[in-house]
Structures are given as C-alpha cells and as structure tokens.
PDB file of C-alpha atoms and ligand atoms in Angstrom:
ATOM      1  CA  MET K   5     111.727 100.840  70.851  1.00 72.00           C
ATOM      2  CA  ILE K   6     109.455 101.300  73.250  1.00 78.00           C
ATOM      3  CA  GLN K   7     110.047 104.528  75.608  1.00 89.00           C
ATOM      4  CA  VAL K   8     109.922 104.232  79.401  1.00 96.00           C
ATOM      5  CA  ARG K   9     107.176 105.987  80.297  1.00 96.00           C
ATOM      6  CA  LYS K  10     106.314 104.822  83.392  1.00 98.00           C
ATOM      7  CA  ALA K  11     107.778 104.120  86.541  1.00 98.00           C
ATOM      8  CA  VAL K  12     107.124 101.871  90.358  1.00 98.00           C
ATOM      9  CA  ILE K  13     107.339 103.718  93.651  1.00 98.00           C
ATOM     10  CA  PRO K  14     107.191 101.343  95.900  1.00 97.00           C
ATOM     11  CA  ALA K  15     106.384 102.672  99.405  1.00 95.00           C
ATOM     12  CA  ALA K  16     104.479 100.194 100.659  1.00 95.00           C
ATOM     13  CA  GLY K  17     106.978  99.433 104.225  1.00 91.00           C
ATOM     14  CA  LEU K  18     106.583  99.834 107.723  1.00 90.00           C
ATOM     15  CA  GLY K  19     108.948 102.523 107.702  1.00 89.00           C
ATOM     16  CA  THR K  20     109.708 101.076 111.640  1.00 92.00           C
ATOM     17  CA  ARG K  21     113.129 103.390 111.585  1.00 93.00           C
ATOM     18  CA  PHE K  22     110.740 106.299 112.108  1.00 94.00           C
ATOM     19  CA  LEU K  23     108.433 105.336 115.252  1.00 95.00           C
ATOM     20  CA  PRO K  24     107.104 107.093 116.350  1.00 96.00           C
ATOM     21  CA  ALA K  25     106.290 109.068 113.928  1.00 93.00           C
ATOM     22  CA  THR K  26     104.991 106.724 111.070  1.00 93.00           C
ATOM     23  CA  LYS K  27     102.500 105.507 113.329  1.00 92.00           C
ATOM     24  CA  ALA K  28      99.574 107.289 112.061  1.00 92.00           C
ATOM     25  CA  ILE K  29     101.617 109.342 108.880  1.00 93.00           C
ATOM     26  CA  PRO K  30     103.270 107.428 105.793  1.00 95.00           C
ATOM     27  CA  LYS K  31     107.473 107.353 106.419  1.00 94.00           C
ATOM     28  CA  GLU K  32     107.015 109.357 102.300  1.00 95.00           C
ATOM     29  CA  MET K  33     105.271 112.446 103.918  1.00 96.00           C
ATOM     30  CA  ILE K  34     107.214 113.081 106.695  1.00 96.00           C
ATOM     31  CA  PRO K  35     108.775 116.509 105.178  1.00 96.00           C
ATOM     32  CA  ILE K  36     112.506 117.348 103.320  1.00 97.00           C
ATOM     33  CA  VAL K  37     112.201 121.104 104.651  1.00 97.00           C
ATOM     34  CA  ASP K  38     108.094 121.774 103.735  1.00 95.00           C
ATOM     35  CA  VAL K  39     107.919 118.969 100.403  1.00 96.00           C
ATOM     36  CA  PRO K  40     106.929 115.271 101.208  1.00 96.00           C
ATOM     37  CA  MET K  41     110.253 113.294 100.286  1.00 95.00           C
ATOM     38  CA  ILE K  42     107.759 111.274  98.031  1.00 96.00           C
ATOM     39  CA  GLN K  43     107.186 114.849  96.295  1.00 97.00           C
ATOM     40  CA  TYR K  44     111.234 114.921  95.818  1.00 97.00           C
ATOM     41  CA  ILE K  45     111.049 111.347  93.949  1.00 97.00           C
ATOM     42  CA  VAL K  46     107.461 111.783  91.811  1.00 97.00           C
ATOM     43  CA  GLU K  47     109.166 115.218  90.460  1.00 97.00           C
ATOM     44  CA  GLU K  48     112.760 113.502  89.863  1.00 97.00           C
ATOM     45  CA  ALA K  49     110.628 110.389  87.990  1.00 97.00           C
ATOM     46  CA  VAL K  50     108.886 113.452  85.973  1.00 97.00           C
ATOM     47  CA  ALA K  51     112.419 115.539  84.708  1.00 97.00           C
ATOM     48  CA  SER K  52     112.999 112.296  83.623  1.00 97.00           C
ATOM     49  CA  GLY K  53     110.059 112.059  81.216  1.00 96.00           C
ATOM     50  CA  ILE K  54     108.483 109.365  82.638  1.00 97.00           C
ATOM     51  CA  THR K  55     104.012 110.188  83.060  1.00 95.00           C
ATOM     52  CA  ASP K  56     102.422 107.648  84.470  1.00 96.00           C
ATOM     53  CA  ILE K  57     103.418 106.565  88.362  1.00 97.00           C
ATOM     54  CA  ILE K  58     102.057 103.584  89.528  1.00 98.00           C
ATOM     55  CA  LEU K  59     102.174 103.689  93.878  1.00 97.00           C
ATOM     56  CA  ILE K  60     102.573 100.403  96.043  1.00 97.00           C
ATOM     57  CA  THR K  61     100.990 101.428  98.639  1.00 96.00           C
ATOM     58  CA  ALA K  62      99.339 100.155 101.723  1.00 94.00           C
ATOM     59  CA  ARG K  63      96.469 100.341 104.270  1.00 90.00           C
ATOM     60  CA  HIS K  64      96.880 103.738 105.939  1.00 88.00           C
ATOM     61  CA  LYS K  65      99.188 104.828 103.745  1.00 92.00           C
ATOM     62  CA  GLU K  66      96.563 107.835 101.392  1.00 93.00           C
ATOM     63  CA  ALA K  67      98.024 110.451 102.325  1.00 95.00           C
ATOM     64  CA  ILE K  68     100.332 109.493  99.680  1.00 96.00           C
ATOM     65  CA  GLU K  69      97.497 109.408  97.506  1.00 95.00           C
ATOM     66  CA  ASN K  70      95.935 113.027  98.224  1.00 95.00           C
ATOM     67  CA  HIS K  71      98.744 114.345  98.381  1.00 96.00           C
ATOM     68  CA  PHE K  72      99.521 114.068  94.392  1.00 95.00           C
ATOM     69  CA  ASP K  73      95.661 115.122  93.855  1.00 91.00           C
ATOM     70  CA  TYR K  74      93.759 118.727  93.986  1.00 92.00           C
ATOM     71  CA  ASN K  75      92.406 119.662  97.504  1.00 92.00           C
ATOM     72  CA  TYR K  76      89.434 121.807  96.033  1.00 92.00           C
ATOM     73  CA  GLU K  77      88.851 123.835  99.643  1.00 92.00           C
ATOM     74  CA  LEU K  78      92.060 124.415 100.761  1.00 93.00           C
ATOM     75  CA  GLU K  79      92.558 125.928  96.404  1.00 92.00           C
ATOM     76  CA  ASP K  80      89.329 127.914  96.453  1.00 92.00           C
ATOM     77  CA  SER K  81      89.857 129.109 100.198  1.00 93.00           C
ATOM     78  CA  LEU K  82      93.384 130.390  99.262  1.00 93.00           C
ATOM     79  CA  ASP K  83      92.335 131.730  96.329  1.00 91.00           C
ATOM     80  CA  LYS K  84      88.958 134.168  98.163  1.00 94.00           C
ATOM     81  CA  LYS K  85      92.113 134.983 100.722  1.00 93.00           C
ATOM     82  CA  GLN K  86      94.131 136.476  97.949  1.00 93.00           C
ATOM     83  CA  LYS K  87      96.900 134.003  98.598  1.00 93.00           C
ATOM     84  CA  SER K  88      96.501 132.903  94.582  1.00 92.00           C
ATOM     85  CA  ASP K  89     100.479 131.392  94.626  1.00 93.00           C
ATOM     86  CA  LEU K  90      99.565 129.269  98.270  1.00 94.00           C
ATOM     87  CA  ALA K  91      97.279 127.730  96.138  1.00 93.00           C
ATOM     88  CA  GLU K  92      98.923 127.088  93.537  1.00 91.00           C
ATOM     89  CA  ILE K  93     101.533 125.304  95.313  1.00 92.00           C
ATOM     90  CA  SER K  94      98.915 122.774  96.061  1.00 91.00           C
ATOM     91  CA  ARG K  95      97.745 122.549  92.532  1.00 93.00           C
ATOM     92  CA  ARG K  96     101.072 122.234  91.110  1.00 94.00           C
ATOM     93  CA  VAL K  97     101.036 119.286  93.041  1.00 92.00           C
ATOM     94  CA  GLY K  98      98.064 117.787  91.589  1.00 92.00           C
ATOM     95  CA  ASN K  99      98.778 118.559  88.026  1.00 92.00           C
ATOM     96  CA  LEU K 100     102.339 116.602  87.716  1.00 91.00           C
ATOM     97  CA  CYS K 101     101.989 113.202  86.972  1.00 90.00           C
ATOM     98  CA  ASN K 102      99.029 110.615  86.448  1.00 92.00           C
ATOM     99  CA  LEU K 103      99.131 108.179  89.674  1.00 95.00           C
ATOM    100  CA  VAL K 104      98.120 104.778  89.760  1.00 96.00           C
ATOM    101  CA  ALA K 105      97.884 103.228  93.134  1.00 96.00           C
ATOM    102  CA  ILE K 106      98.129  99.421  94.191  1.00 97.00           C
ATOM    103  CA  ARG K 107      97.835  97.852  97.782  1.00 96.00           C
ATOM    104  CA  GLN K 108     100.174  95.875  98.393  1.00 97.00           C
ATOM    105  CA  LYS K 109      98.684  93.724 101.533  1.00 94.00           C
ATOM    106  CA  SER K 110     101.047  92.758 103.173  1.00 92.00           C
ATOM    107  CA  PRO K 111     104.622  94.142 103.506  1.00 92.00           C
ATOM    108  CA  MET K 112     106.055  91.235 101.856  1.00 94.00           C
ATOM    109  CA  GLY K 113     108.954  92.434 100.835  1.00 95.00           C
ATOM    110  CA  LEU K 114     110.342  95.353  98.174  1.00 95.00           C
ATOM    111  CA  GLY K 115     110.289  92.645  94.855  1.00 97.00           C
ATOM    112  CA  HIS K 116     107.176  92.077  96.080  1.00 97.00           C
ATOM    113  CA  ALA K 117     105.815  95.127  95.675  1.00 97.00           C
ATOM    114  CA  VAL K 118     107.205  95.557  92.188  1.00 98.00           C
ATOM    115  CA  LEU K 119     105.368  92.321  91.027  1.00 98.00           C
ATOM    116  CA  CYS K 120     102.253  93.850  92.585  1.00 98.00           C
ATOM    117  CA  ALA K 121     102.583  96.374  89.623  1.00 98.00           C
ATOM    118  CA  GLU K 122     102.404  94.044  86.960  1.00 97.00           C
ATOM    119  CA  PRO K 123      98.989  94.061  86.199  1.00 97.00           C
ATOM    120  CA  VAL K 124      99.606  98.159  85.511  1.00 97.00           C
ATOM    121  CA  VAL K 125     102.728  97.775  83.991  1.00 97.00           C
ATOM    122  CA  GLY K 126     102.448  95.097  81.274  1.00 95.00           C
ATOM    123  CA  ASN K 127     104.705  94.362  79.009  1.00 96.00           C
ATOM    124  CA  GLU K 128     106.932  97.390  79.064  1.00 96.00           C
ATOM    125  CA  PRO K 129     110.299  98.579  80.505  1.00 97.00           C
ATOM    126  CA  PHE K 130     109.888 100.764  83.109  1.00 98.00           C
ATOM    127  CA  ALA K 131     111.764 102.799  85.826  1.00 98.00           C
ATOM    128  CA  VAL K 132     111.901 101.814  89.726  1.00 98.00           C
ATOM    129  CA  LEU K 133     112.756 104.482  92.549  1.00 98.00           C
ATOM    130  CA  LEU K 134     112.274 104.038  95.716  1.00 95.00           C
ATOM    131  CA  GLY K 135     110.661 106.062  98.170  1.00 83.00           C
ATOM    132  CA  ASP K 136     112.370 106.590 100.502  1.00 85.00           C
ATOM    133  CA  ASP K 137     115.886 107.217  98.603  1.00 91.00           C
ATOM    134  CA  LEU K 138     116.781 110.774  97.377  1.00 95.00           C
ATOM    135  CA  ILE K 139     119.105 111.176  94.782  1.00 96.00           C
ATOM    136  CA  ASP K 140     119.660 114.908  94.097  1.00 95.00           C
ATOM    137  CA  ASN K 141     121.304 115.958  90.633  1.00 95.00           C
ATOM    138  CA  PRO K 142     119.338 118.884  89.447  1.00 89.00           C
ATOM    139  CA  ALA K 143     120.811 118.945  86.163  1.00 93.00           C
ATOM    140  CA  ARG K 144     120.887 115.484  85.425  1.00 96.00           C
ATOM    141  CA  PRO K 145     118.064 113.507  86.831  1.00 97.00           C
ATOM    142  CA  CYS K 146     119.473 109.768  87.672  1.00 97.00           C
ATOM    143  CA  THR K 147     116.366 108.154  86.441  1.00 98.00           C
ATOM    144  CA  ARG K 148     117.026 110.003  82.978  1.00 98.00           C
ATOM    145  CA  GLN K 149     120.731 108.888  83.419  1.00 98.00           C
ATOM    146  CA  LEU K 150     119.231 105.157  83.842  1.00 98.00           C
ATOM    147  CA  ILE K 151     116.701 105.439  81.060  1.00 98.00           C
ATOM    148  CA  GLU K 152     119.415 106.725  78.749  1.00 97.00           C
ATOM    149  CA  VAL K 153     122.053 103.597  79.254  1.00 97.00           C
ATOM    150  CA  TYR K 154     118.398 101.954  78.685  1.00 96.00           C
ATOM    151  CA  GLU K 155     117.634 102.931  75.580  1.00 95.00           C
ATOM    152  CA  ARG K 156     121.259 102.797  74.473  1.00 94.00           C
ATOM    153  CA  GLU K 157     122.229  99.665  75.488  1.00 94.00           C
ATOM    154  CA  ARG K 158     119.119  98.023  75.012  1.00 94.00           C
ATOM    155  CA  ALA K 159     119.449  96.105  78.949  1.00 96.00           C
ATOM    156  CA  SER K 160     117.961  96.780  81.917  1.00 97.00           C
ATOM    157  CA  VAL K 161     120.100  98.673  84.556  1.00 98.00           C
ATOM    158  CA  VAL K 162     120.678  99.737  87.913  1.00 98.00           C
ATOM    159  CA  GLY K 163     121.960 102.942  89.512  1.00 98.00           C
ATOM    160  CA  VAL K 164     125.099 102.358  91.681  1.00 97.00           C
ATOM    161  CA  MET K 165     127.390 104.070  93.745  1.00 96.00           C
ATOM    162  CA  GLU K 166     130.182 102.725  95.737  1.00 95.00           C
ATOM    163  CA  VAL K 167     130.480 102.562  99.178  1.00 96.00           C
ATOM    164  CA  PRO K 168     133.300 101.874 102.016  1.00 95.00           C
ATOM    165  CA  ALA K 169     133.772  98.217 102.732  1.00 94.00           C
ATOM    166  CA  ALA K 170     132.077  98.474 106.304  1.00 93.00           C
ATOM    167  CA  ASP K 171     129.147  99.346 104.312  1.00 94.00           C
ATOM    168  CA  VAL K 172     128.519  96.295 101.800  1.00 96.00           C
ATOM    169  CA  SER K 173     126.233  94.677 104.131  1.00 94.00           C
ATOM    170  CA  LYS K 174     123.496  97.560 104.436  1.00 92.00           C
ATOM    171  CA  TYR K 175     122.779  96.950 100.308  1.00 93.00           C
ATOM    172  CA  GLY K 176     122.402  94.704  97.417  1.00 92.00           C
ATOM    173  CA  ILE K 177     125.737  94.798  95.981  1.00 95.00           C
ATOM    174  CA  VAL K 178     126.279  93.767  92.149  1.00 96.00           C
ATOM    175  CA  GLY K 179     128.965  91.419  90.681  1.00 96.00           C
ATOM    176  CA  GLY K 180     130.328  91.844  87.066  1.00 95.00           C
ATOM    177  CA  LYS K 181     132.896  93.008  84.695  1.00 94.00           C
ATOM    178  CA  MET K 182     133.677  96.569  84.536  1.00 91.00           C
ATOM    179  CA  THR K 183     133.594  97.966  81.083  1.00 92.00           C
ATOM    180  CA  GLY K 184     134.297 101.582  81.197  1.00 85.00           C
ATOM    181  CA  HIS K 185     132.097 105.228  80.949  1.00 86.00           C
ATOM    182  CA  GLY K 186     130.907 104.047  84.736  1.00 89.00           C
ATOM    183  CA  LEU K 187     128.900 100.677  83.271  1.00 96.00           C
ATOM    184  CA  MET K 188     129.417  97.034  84.679  1.00 96.00           C
ATOM    185  CA  GLU K 189     127.951  93.553  82.861  1.00 97.00           C
ATOM    186  CA  VAL K 190     126.121  92.178  85.956  1.00 97.00           C
ATOM    187  CA  ASP K 191     126.381  88.313  86.657  1.00 94.00           C
ATOM    188  CA  HIS K 192     125.786  87.842  89.953  1.00 92.00           C
ATOM    189  CA  LEU K 193     124.415  90.178  92.639  1.00 93.00           C
ATOM    190  CA  VAL K 194     123.912  89.639  96.142  1.00 91.00           C
ATOM    191  CA  GLU K 195     121.667  91.294  98.847  1.00 89.00           C
ATOM    192  CA  LYS K 196     123.481  92.656 102.123  1.00 91.00           C
ATOM    193  CA  PRO K 197     126.363  90.616 101.817  1.00 93.00           C
ATOM    194  CA  ARG K 198     129.387  90.561 104.908  1.00 94.00           C
ATOM    195  CA  PRO K 199     132.812  92.566 103.543  1.00 93.00           C
ATOM    196  CA  GLU K 200     134.569  89.573 103.335  1.00 93.00           C
ATOM    197  CA  ALA K 201     131.729  87.980 100.777  1.00 92.00           C
ATOM    198  CA  ALA K 202     130.801  91.152  98.610  1.00 94.00           C
ATOM    199  CA  PRO K 203     131.539  90.687  94.749  1.00 94.00           C
ATOM    200  CA  SER K 204     132.746  94.578  94.721  1.00 95.00           C
ATOM    201  CA  ARG K 205     131.635  97.512  96.789  1.00 96.00           C
ATOM    202  CA  PHE K 206     129.018  99.109  94.123  1.00 96.00           C
ATOM    203  CA  ALA K 207     125.704  99.367  96.303  1.00 97.00           C
ATOM    204  CA  ILE K 208     122.210  99.423  94.264  1.00 96.00           C
ATOM    205  CA  PRO K 209     120.558 102.333  96.474  1.00 94.00           C
ATOM    206  CA  GLY K 210     117.532 102.604  95.216  1.00 94.00           C
ATOM    207  CA  ARG K 211     116.912 103.237  91.061  1.00 97.00           C
ATOM    208  CA  TYR K 212     116.482 100.883  87.901  1.00 98.00           C
ATOM    209  CA  VAL K 213     114.846 100.713  84.616  1.00 98.00           C
ATOM    210  CA  LEU K 214     113.908  97.437  83.618  1.00 98.00           C
ATOM    211  CA  SER K 215     112.751  94.749  81.079  1.00 97.00           C
ATOM    212  CA  PRO K 216     109.289  93.237  82.519  1.00 97.00           C
ATOM    213  CA  ALA K 217     110.937  89.873  82.339  1.00 97.00           C
ATOM    214  CA  ILE K 218     112.064  91.209  85.539  1.00 98.00           C
ATOM    215  CA  PHE K 219     108.503  89.954  86.951  1.00 98.00           C
ATOM    216  CA  SER K 220     108.287  86.391  85.814  1.00 97.00           C
ATOM    217  CA  CYS K 221     111.985  86.273  87.756  1.00 97.00           C
ATOM    218  CA  LEU K 222     109.995  87.913  91.045  1.00 97.00           C
ATOM    219  CA  ARG K 223     107.448  85.237  90.602  1.00 97.00           C
ATOM    220  CA  GLU K 224     109.784  82.190  91.037  1.00 96.00           C
ATOM    221  CA  THR K 225     112.185  84.139  93.708  1.00 95.00           C
ATOM    222  CA  LYS K 226     111.987  82.546  96.969  1.00 92.00           C
ATOM    223  CA  PRO K 227     111.910  84.536 100.029  1.00 90.00           C
ATOM    224  CA  GLY K 228     115.306  85.328 101.038  1.00 85.00           C
ATOM    225  CA  LYS K 229     116.738  87.816 103.502  1.00 79.00           C
ATOM    226  CA  GLY K 230     114.727  88.853 106.459  1.00 83.00           C
ATOM    227  CA  GLY K 231     112.053  85.936 105.174  1.00 89.00           C
ATOM    228  CA  GLU K 232     111.301  88.967 102.398  1.00 91.00           C
ATOM    229  CA  ILE K 233     110.893  88.625  98.497  1.00 95.00           C
ATOM    230  CA  GLN K 234     113.837  90.450  97.560  1.00 93.00           C
ATOM    231  CA  LEU K 235     114.351  92.915  94.458  1.00 95.00           C
ATOM    232  CA  THR K 236     118.000  91.617  94.163  1.00 92.00           C
ATOM    233  CA  ASP K 237     117.071  88.035  93.804  1.00 93.00           C
ATOM    234  CA  GLY K 238     115.061  88.825  91.259  1.00 96.00           C
ATOM    235  CA  LEU K 239     117.371  90.728  89.701  1.00 96.00           C
ATOM    236  CA  GLN K 240     120.244  88.306  90.063  1.00 95.00           C
ATOM    237  CA  LEU K 241     117.592  85.350  87.962  1.00 96.00           C
ATOM    238  CA  LEU K 242     117.225  88.206  85.466  1.00 97.00           C
ATOM    239  CA  ALA K 243     120.914  88.440  85.052  1.00 96.00           C
ATOM    240  CA  GLN K 244     120.931  85.107  83.791  1.00 96.00           C
ATOM    241  CA  ARG K 245     118.045  84.774  81.492  1.00 96.00           C
ATOM    242  CA  GLU K 246     119.231  88.696  79.811  1.00 96.00           C
ATOM    243  CA  ARG K 247     121.837  91.261  79.581  1.00 97.00           C
ATOM    244  CA  LEU K 248     121.697  93.507  82.984  1.00 97.00           C
ATOM    245  CA  LEU K 249     124.063  96.688  83.740  1.00 98.00           C
ATOM    246  CA  ALA K 250     124.259  98.280  86.568  1.00 98.00           C
ATOM    247  CA  PHE K 251     126.022 102.113  86.156  1.00 98.00           C
ATOM    248  CA  GLN K 252     127.532 104.444  88.451  1.00 97.00           C
ATOM    249  CA  TYR K 253     125.174 107.034  88.271  1.00 97.00           C
ATOM    250  CA  GLU K 254     126.264 111.353  89.229  1.00 96.00           C
ATOM    251  CA  GLY K 255     124.332 112.820  91.892  1.00 96.00           C
ATOM    252  CA  THR K 256     124.484 113.117  95.815  1.00 96.00           C
ATOM    253  CA  ARG K 257     122.343 110.029  97.217  1.00 96.00           C
ATOM    254  CA  TYR K 258     120.448 110.782 100.941  1.00 96.00           C
ATOM    255  CA  ASP K 259     119.201 107.665 102.610  1.00 93.00           C
ATOM    256  CA  THR K 260     115.772 110.091 104.039  1.00 93.00           C
ATOM    257  CA  GLY K 261     114.401 106.489 105.579  1.00 90.00           C
ATOM    258  CA  ASP K 262     117.391 106.237 107.576  1.00 91.00           C
ATOM    259  CA  ARG K 263     117.321 109.381 110.873  1.00 94.00           C
ATOM    260  CA  LEU K 264     120.805 110.524 110.276  1.00 95.00           C
ATOM    261  CA  GLY K 265     120.038 110.509 106.559  1.00 95.00           C
ATOM    262  CA  PHE K 266     117.328 112.498 106.345  1.00 96.00           C
ATOM    263  CA  ILE K 267     119.228 115.188 108.798  1.00 97.00           C
ATOM    264  CA  ASP K 268     121.681 115.349 105.851  1.00 97.00           C
ATOM    265  CA  ALA K 269     118.946 115.713 103.775  1.00 97.00           C
ATOM    266  CA  THR K 270     117.097 118.844 105.743  1.00 97.00           C
ATOM    267  CA  LEU K 271     119.988 119.974 106.105  1.00 97.00           C
ATOM    268  CA  ALA K 272     121.370 120.029 102.556  1.00 96.00           C
ATOM    269  CA  PHE K 273     118.198 121.630 101.314  1.00 97.00           C
ATOM    270  CA  ALA K 274     117.387 124.118 104.014  1.00 97.00           C
ATOM    271  CA  LEU K 275     120.515 126.048 103.105  1.00 97.00           C
ATOM    272  CA  ARG K 276     119.983 125.333  99.564  1.00 95.00           C
ATOM    273  CA  ARG K 277     116.397 128.366  99.830  1.00 96.00           C
ATOM    274  CA  PRO K 278     117.458 131.516  99.599  1.00 96.00           C
ATOM    275  CA  GLU K 279     115.067 132.451 101.888  1.00 96.00           C
ATOM    276  CA  LEU K 280     116.557 129.940 104.647  1.00 97.00           C
ATOM    277  CA  ALA K 281     119.888 129.726 104.076  1.00 96.00           C
ATOM    278  CA  SER K 282     121.403 132.286 106.469  1.00 96.00           C
ATOM    279  CA  GLY K 283     118.526 131.430 109.212  1.00 96.00           C
ATOM    280  CA  VAL K 284     119.930 127.808 109.281  1.00 96.00           C
ATOM    281  CA  ARG K 285     123.358 128.752 108.942  1.00 95.00           C
ATOM    282  CA  GLU K 286     122.799 130.879 112.718  1.00 94.00           C
ATOM    283  CA  LEU K 287     120.996 127.846 114.031  1.00 94.00           C
ATOM    284  CA  MET K 288     123.708 125.696 112.913  1.00 93.00           C
ATOM    285  CA  LYS K 289     126.596 128.254 114.551  1.00 93.00           C
ATOM    286  CA  LYS K 290     124.470 128.252 117.694  1.00 93.00           C
ATOM    287  CA  HIS K 291     124.122 124.362 118.184  1.00 91.00           C
ATOM    288  CA  LEU K 292     127.789 124.248 117.298  1.00 90.00           C
ATOM    289  CA  GLY K 293     129.054 127.012 119.319  1.00 82.00           C
ATOM    290  CA  GLY K 294     130.169 124.397 122.401  1.00 65.00           C
ATOM    291  CA  LEU K 295     131.904 122.061 120.053  1.00 67.00           C
TER     292      LEU K 295
HETATM  293  P1  UTP A 303     112.721  99.846 103.544  1.00 88.49           P
HETATM  294  O1  UTP A 303     113.209  98.654 104.226  1.00 88.49           O
HETATM  295  O2  UTP A 303     114.135 100.900 104.049  1.00 88.49           O
HETATM  296  O3  UTP A 303     111.646 100.534 104.217  1.00 88.49           O
HETATM  297  O4  UTP A 303     112.570  99.802 102.065  1.00 88.49           O
HETATM  298  P2  UTP A 303     110.579 100.167 105.301  1.00 88.49           P
HETATM  299  O5  UTP A 303     110.075  99.002 105.714  1.00 88.49           O
HETATM  300  O6  UTP A 303     109.696 101.091 104.750  1.00 88.49           O
HETATM  301  O7  UTP A 303     111.491 100.515 106.640  1.00 88.49           O
HETATM  302  P3  UTP A 303     111.675  99.981 108.006  1.00 88.49           P
HETATM  303  O8  UTP A 303     112.935  99.883 107.383  1.00 88.49           O
HETATM  304  O9  UTP A 303     110.971  99.686 108.574  1.00 88.49           O
HETATM  305  O10 UTP A 303     112.450 101.384 108.435  1.00 88.49           O
HETATM  306  C1  UTP A 303     113.098 100.122 100.582  1.00 88.49           C
HETATM  307  C2  UTP A 303     111.407 100.461 100.014  1.00 88.49           C
HETATM  308  O11 UTP A 303     110.334  99.513  99.850  1.00 88.49           O
HETATM  309  C3  UTP A 303     109.194  99.948 100.294  1.00 88.49           C
HETATM  310  C4  UTP A 303     108.829 101.144 101.148  1.00 88.49           C
HETATM  311  O12 UTP A 303     108.706 101.590 101.303  1.00 88.49           O
HETATM  312  C5  UTP A 303     110.214 102.205 100.723  1.00 88.49           C
HETATM  313  O13 UTP A 303     110.125 102.776 100.087  1.00 88.49           O
HETATM  314  N1  UTP A 303     108.946  98.473 100.722  1.00 88.49           N
HETATM  315  C6  UTP A 303     109.483  97.064 101.097  1.00 88.49           C
HETATM  316  C7  UTP A 303     107.180  98.189 100.306  1.00 88.49           C
HETATM  317  O14 UTP A 303     106.723  98.586  99.495  1.00 88.49           O
HETATM  318  N2  UTP A 303     107.179  96.976 100.231  1.00 88.49           N
HETATM  319  C8  UTP A 303     107.816  96.673 101.293  1.00 88.49           C
HETATM  320  O15 UTP A 303     107.218  94.775 101.660  1.00 88.49           O
HETATM  321  C9  UTP A 303     109.086  96.255 102.054  1.00 88.49           C
END
C-alpha cells in the first residue's frame, strides 16, 4: 500500500476577515505568540510522517515560502553575535520539510486550490490541512490520526468535530451511518447548510486524507456556494464513487482564520509557554479586573 507522505496546504485565500492586516501580509504568516500560524500546520504534518508539503499560494504571498527556507544573512549575523540559539530557531524552520509552492492564479475556491496540486501529488493518497485551522494534539497529531484510519480502512477520510446546531451553517457537514469508534460511512455532504437541512452536526474543520480519485471529481465539480469550486461538493462526488469515511478526531480546534478563534489560540498557546504564562495571567487579571 502506498504511504501517505505528501500534504497539500491551501493558503491562497484573500484573508478578508483579517483586513487591514492581510493587505500586505499573508494571513497564514500572522503569528500565534511568535510562531506564524502556518508553521503550526506544517509542524503537525511533519509530526504525522509527511515529508513533502505542497503549498497552494498566490501573488504577494512569497513570505510563506521564504519562512520555510534558510535566511543566510540573518543566521550568519546571529552566529557572529554569539546568538547561535536564535540562529538555530531560524534554521530549524528551514529544515522542517521539502516544500513545493504552486500558484492558484485566482481564488476560485478550496476545491480548486486542491486541484491545483494534482501535477505534484500525482496518483497517490495525500493529506490536506487548511492553512488557517489549528488542531492541537501534541501527543497524537490530527493528521496522524487520519492517516492511521486511511491505512487501516483503505478509504479516504475527513476529520470531523461535533458542533452546536446553530453553527452547522459555517461548515461542510457530513451525513451517513455511524459505525462505532468515532467512524462514519459518509453517503453525502452539504456545504454550509441551514440547521434544518443539515444531515448531522458533524462538521469538517479542515483535515483530510484523500485518494487521488478526488482530482477527477473536482474537475467535474461546478461552482457552488459563493460561486467557488467547493471541496465539499467534490467530496460528495467522491462518496458516490468510492468509500468515504468521517472520523471524529481527538484534539482542540482553533479557527485562526476568525478573529475570536485567533485570540483564543493566542491565549491558550501563550499560557502554555513557561516564560510567558505568569505574565499573561497577570495581564488577564488586569484586563478582567473590572468585570
Ligand atoms: P477561507 O475562506 O477560510 O480563507 O478558506 P480566506 O478566503 O483566506 O479568508 P476570508 O474568508 O476571506 O477571511 C479556507 C482555506 O482555504 C484557502 C485559504 O487560504 C484558507 O487557508 N483557500 C480558500 C485557497 O487556498 N484558495 C481559495 O480559492 C479559497
């Protein structure tokens, strides 16, 4: 069986919810504490056994590629100033993975972004991790959990989480039969349904392990919600042609593409840093004092 060693990270969106920050800076480079959000995603992929990252990018987003390269001038100057520990922090990021960048020439949707990766993925299974969705589980990274399901069941799998009925309209939602151990045999999917039309409350936040058959499905997918080629619609076609599973992963998800989700992640990650935790607690007390 072919091992899952490639991951596609779509990061070509406009990031309009973060304007004006995203006017000149890619949303994915905005830091959670001092690490750009996309680095957490790449680290999850690498900790899950992925060796090759295919970044779907766009004009004015070169900063992402530069981040995962060496920066000789910076590293050399830090070494000369006896700050080799800082130089090492920079070099370590450059050594994380092999990275191939592909331009999505216009933001035609997540499904279209994934289709852009076909020439590099070829005919093998691959993971997809959204560039602005953080799923935290240091012991068992979410993508690792999905790869294990893929290898055991030999079927494409989407990671899902249960959301309140009021929130189903924010996500792609799966429908099908639960078979135990957090698994569902998916028979249909709906992108951002109204609560009364949702087939379940299991939402796809942004982790997938897919068979290469998804590419022909995406080629046949017409623009859907918002006039974009939706990955959820491509998956609906895949479910008609092949077995598709949903797996309720273990981990805490932060929607870092949303301002409140971003603040949530910033607080959670800062409180976990030994050198920052007590200072952050003091700041929180100060700001909450009057409440
Ligand atoms: P979002 O819709 O959350 O991201 O897409 P966005 O478009 O960047 O941000 P807003 O909504 O305008 O604030 C989810 C992920 O899919 C990527 C985005 O970069 C993001 O990581 N994406 C989306 C693409 O790569 N291409 C697209 O055409 C659309």
